[in-house]
């Protein structure tokens, strides 16, 4: 349960960072929501690949940010 909360918090921050990295016209709220979802997806994918980054660690944040960037990319492809 606590890991889920950590991924959500990281997702919030990762969504902000990803919005700055990816740029674009979508609003801040959209990127934060995609960041939270992306962090959860990134955490799940990392777990499936045997990568375990738990708690408040730099590795966990990188996974969250990568997941957020991935979802922003997918969101843009679907939107266009």
mmCIF file of C-alpha atoms in Angstrom:
data_model
loop_
_atom_site.group_PDB
_atom_site.id
_atom_site.type_symbol
_atom_site.label_atom_id
_atom_site.label_comp_id
_atom_site.label_asym_id
_atom_site.label_seq_id
_atom_site.Cartn_x
_atom_site.Cartn_y
_atom_site.Cartn_z
ATOM 1 C CA UNK A 1 0.000 0.000 0.000
ATOM 2 C CA UNK A 2 2.764 2.442 0.905
ATOM 3 C CA UNK A 3 4.564 1.674 -2.374
ATOM 4 C CA UNK A 4 1.418 2.651 -4.285
ATOM 5 C CA UNK A 5 1.321 5.980 -2.431
ATOM 6 C CA UNK A 6 5.006 6.555 -3.153
ATOM 7 C CA UNK A 7 4.481 5.872 -6.883
ATOM 8 C CA UNK A 8 1.570 8.337 -6.917
ATOM 9 C CA UNK A 9 3.655 11.042 -5.197
ATOM 10 C CA UNK A 10 6.554 10.390 -7.544
ATOM 11 C CA UNK A 11 4.101 10.499 -10.427
ATOM 12 C CA UNK A 12 2.992 13.974 -9.437
ATOM 13 C CA UNK A 13 6.577 15.230 -9.480
ATOM 14 C CA UNK A 14 7.482 13.150 -12.529
ATOM 15 C CA UNK A 15 4.508 14.557 -14.441
ATOM 16 C CA UNK A 16 5.777 18.049 -13.789
ATOM 17 C CA UNK A 17 9.323 17.136 -14.856
ATOM 18 C CA UNK A 18 8.068 15.229 -17.907
ATOM 19 C CA UNK A 19 5.929 18.202 -18.951
ATOM 20 C CA UNK A 20 9.065 20.347 -18.961
ATOM 21 C CA UNK A 21 11.114 17.711 -20.817
ATOM 22 C CA UNK A 22 8.441 16.892 -23.397
ATOM 23 C CA UNK A 23 7.070 20.424 -23.818
ATOM 24 C CA UNK A 24 3.825 20.780 -25.699
ATOM 25 C CA UNK A 25 0.479 22.505 -25.554
ATOM 26 C CA UNK A 26 -1.402 20.340 -23.056
ATOM 27 C CA UNK A 27 -2.029 21.810 -19.655
ATOM 28 C CA UNK A 28 -0.187 21.212 -16.409
ATOM 29 C CA UNK A 29 -3.054 19.166 -14.934
ATOM 30 C CA UNK A 30 -3.024 16.829 -17.938
ATOM 31 C CA UNK A 31 0.687 16.209 -17.538
ATOM 32 C CA UNK A 32 0.395 15.656 -13.790
ATOM 33 C CA UNK A 33 -2.380 13.092 -14.322
ATOM 34 C CA UNK A 34 -0.346 11.397 -17.039
ATOM 35 C CA UNK A 35 2.634 11.535 -14.683
ATOM 36 C CA UNK A 36 0.778 9.724 -11.912
ATOM 37 C CA UNK A 37 -0.478 7.081 -14.341
ATOM 38 C CA UNK A 38 2.937 6.897 -15.972
ATOM 39 C CA UNK A 39 4.639 6.381 -12.627
ATOM 40 C CA UNK A 40 2.298 3.512 -11.831
ATOM 41 C CA UNK A 41 2.853 1.998 -15.283
ATOM 42 C CA UNK A 42 6.609 2.559 -15.038
ATOM 43 C CA UNK A 43 6.713 0.913 -11.625
ATOM 44 C CA UNK A 44 4.723 -2.066 -12.875
ATOM 45 C CA UNK A 45 6.877 -2.464 -16.000
ATOM 46 C CA UNK A 46 10.068 -2.166 -13.970
ATOM 47 C CA UNK A 47 8.811 -4.877 -11.632
ATOM 48 C CA UNK A 48 8.049 -7.154 -14.595
ATOM 49 C CA UNK A 49 11.583 -6.581 -15.874
ATOM 50 C CA UNK A 50 13.041 -7.479 -12.483
ATOM 51 C CA UNK A 51 14.045 -3.902 -11.648
ATOM 52 C CA UNK A 52 13.163 -3.152 -8.054
ATOM 53 C CA UNK A 53 13.372 0.492 -7.030
ATOM 54 C CA UNK A 54 11.303 0.997 -3.916
ATOM 55 C CA UNK A 55 10.809 3.895 -1.571
ATOM 56 C CA UNK A 56 12.016 7.423 -2.121
ATOM 57 C CA UNK A 57 15.084 6.665 -4.202
ATOM 58 C CA UNK A 58 16.601 8.268 -7.282
ATOM 59 C CA UNK A 59 16.022 5.036 -9.213
ATOM 60 C CA UNK A 60 12.323 5.058 -8.381
ATOM 61 C CA UNK A 61 12.025 8.678 -9.497
ATOM 62 C CA UNK A 62 13.784 7.933 -12.785
ATOM 63 C CA UNK A 63 11.391 5.035 -13.403
ATOM 64 C CA UNK A 64 8.424 7.293 -12.609
ATOM 65 C CA UNK A 65 9.693 10.042 -14.928
ATOM 66 C CA UNK A 66 10.347 7.544 -17.734
ATOM 67 C CA UNK A 67 6.838 6.139 -17.356
ATOM 68 C CA UNK A 68 5.402 9.657 -17.409
ATOM 69 C CA UNK A 69 7.328 10.548 -20.574
ATOM 70 C CA UNK A 70 6.144 7.313 -22.188
ATOM 71 C CA UNK A 71 2.498 8.053 -21.436
ATOM 72 C CA UNK A 72 2.825 11.659 -22.606
ATOM 73 C CA UNK A 73 4.290 10.351 -25.868
ATOM 74 C CA UNK A 74 1.449 7.832 -26.279
ATOM 75 C CA UNK A 75 -1.126 10.501 -25.358
ATOM 76 C CA UNK A 76 0.210 12.786 -28.068
ATOM 77 C CA UNK A 77 0.198 10.043 -30.700
ATOM 78 C CA UNK A 78 -3.418 9.175 -29.905
ATOM 79 C CA UNK A 79 -4.458 12.834 -29.756
ATOM 80 C CA UNK A 80 -2.941 13.626 -33.171
#
